[in-house]
GROMACS .gro file of C-alpha atoms in nm:
model
   94
    1MET     CA    1   1.895   1.194  -0.416
    2ASP     CA    2   1.662   0.945  -0.488
    3TYR     CA    3   1.672   0.777  -0.072
    4PHE     CA    4   1.389   0.545  -0.270
    5ALA     CA    5   1.616   0.408  -0.488
    6ILE     CA    6   1.930   0.392  -0.272
    7LEU     CA    7   1.720   0.133  -0.038
    8GLY     CA    8   1.614  -0.026  -0.380
    9VAL     CA    9   1.219   0.006  -0.233
   10GLU     CA   10   0.924   0.165  -0.389
   11LYS     CA   11   0.787   0.518  -0.334
   12GLY     CA   12   0.455   0.387  -0.141
   13ALA     CA   13   0.676   0.144   0.029
   14SER     CA   14   0.592   0.041   0.419
   15SER     CA   15   0.782   0.139   0.724
   16SER     CA   16   0.879  -0.234   0.747
   17GLU     CA   17   0.952  -0.314   0.371
   18VAL     CA   18   1.223   0.018   0.411
   19LEU     CA   19   1.330  -0.121   0.783
   20SER     CA   20   1.398  -0.471   0.557
   21ALA     CA   21   1.640  -0.255   0.319
   22TYR     CA   22   1.779  -0.087   0.554
   23ARG     CA   23   1.899  -0.421   0.696
   24ARG     CA   24   2.015  -0.592   0.408
   25LEU     CA   25   2.160  -0.350   0.261
   26ALA     CA   26   2.329  -0.190   0.623
   27LYS     CA   27   2.449  -0.620   0.698
   28LYS     CA   28   2.600  -0.609   0.324
   29TYR     CA   29   2.804  -0.313   0.314
   30HIS     CA   30   2.913  -0.238   0.671
   31PRO     CA   31   3.236  -0.110   0.692
   32ASP     CA   32   3.369  -0.350   0.965
   33ARG     CA   33   3.202  -0.648   0.671
   34SER     CA   34   3.292  -0.488   0.365
   35LYS     CA   35   3.645  -0.527   0.282
   36ASN     CA   36   3.498  -0.266   0.044
   37PRO     CA   37   3.644   0.065   0.018
   38GLU     CA   38   3.399   0.291  -0.115
   39SER     CA   39   3.213   0.063   0.169
   40LEU     CA   40   3.169   0.348   0.435
   41GLN     CA   41   3.034   0.573   0.239
   42LYS     CA   42   2.731   0.359   0.082
   43PHE     CA   43   2.698   0.241   0.441
   44GLN     CA   44   2.636   0.645   0.519
   45GLU     CA   45   2.375   0.704   0.176
   46ILE     CA   46   2.221   0.386   0.313
   47SER     CA   47   2.166   0.490   0.684
   48ASN     CA   48   2.054   0.831   0.621
   49ALA     CA   49   1.774   0.736   0.340
   50TYR     CA   50   1.703   0.469   0.645
   51GLU     CA   51   1.678   0.783   0.917
   52VAL     CA   52   1.441   0.960   0.697
   53LEU     CA   53   1.236   0.691   0.545
   54SER     CA   54   1.196   0.518   0.871
   55ASP     CA   55   1.057   0.895   1.016
   56PRO     CA   56   0.711   1.000   0.885
   57LEU     CA   57   0.752   1.382   0.978
   58LYS     CA   58   1.107   1.324   0.776
   59ARG     CA   59   0.971   1.178   0.546
   60GLU     CA   60   0.613   1.378   0.489
   61GLU     CA   61   0.950   1.662   0.451
   62TYR     CA   62   1.172   1.446   0.243
   63LEU     CA   63   0.873   1.442  -0.007
   64ARG     CA   64   0.799   1.756  -0.081
   65GLY     CA   65   1.067   1.812  -0.072
   66GLN     CA   66   1.114   1.618  -0.412
   67LYS     CA   67   0.798   1.808  -0.523
   68ALA     CA   68   0.915   2.132  -0.501
   69ARG     CA   69   1.260   2.027  -0.683
   70ILE     CA   70   0.966   1.915  -0.966
   71ALA     CA   71   0.836   2.294  -1.020
   72LEU     CA   72   1.180   2.420  -1.012
   73ASN     CA   73   1.268   2.205  -1.300
   74PRO     CA   74   0.979   2.329  -1.564
   75ARG     CA   75   1.107   2.139  -1.814
   76GLU     CA   76   1.068   1.822  -1.652
   77PHE     CA   77   0.764   1.904  -1.525
   78VAL     CA   78   0.564   1.925  -1.805
   79SER     CA   79   0.692   1.630  -2.010
   80ARG     CA   80   0.605   1.434  -1.709
   81LEU     CA   81   0.309   1.602  -1.721
   82TRP     CA   82   0.242   1.531  -2.082
   83GLN     CA   83   0.323   1.114  -2.053
   84GLU     CA   84   0.073   1.139  -1.751
   85MET     CA   85  -0.199   1.240  -2.005
   86ILE     CA   86  -0.095   1.023  -2.380
   87GLU     CA   87  -0.099   0.700  -2.059
   88LYS     CA   88  -0.438   0.836  -1.898
   89LYS     CA   89  -0.538   0.910  -2.267
   90ILE     CA   90  -0.442   0.555  -2.403
   91LYS     CA   91  -0.631   0.331  -2.080
   92GLU     CA   92  -0.934   0.524  -2.125
   93GLU     CA   93  -0.920   0.416  -2.549
   94ALA     CA   94  -0.896   0.049  -2.489
   0.00000   0.00000   0.00000
């Protein structure tokens, strides 16, 4: 799961940006306020994302885990590596 995407923030988001996104989404999807039957599941996802991203230790562990998953998927890793190299070359030539 991409907790940053769940909260709608960038990967480098500050703790105040994470908190603001969490509050906005929690109000929208709170089961007591929303009539949507899927709101409970969405609210739990939002809460889990906030719990991890708001705690510096859990956030660092989560980021390390994401990097490890990339390393476990060689195709994705090579694809991203090539993309970064091409983008770097384009910037150098510009």
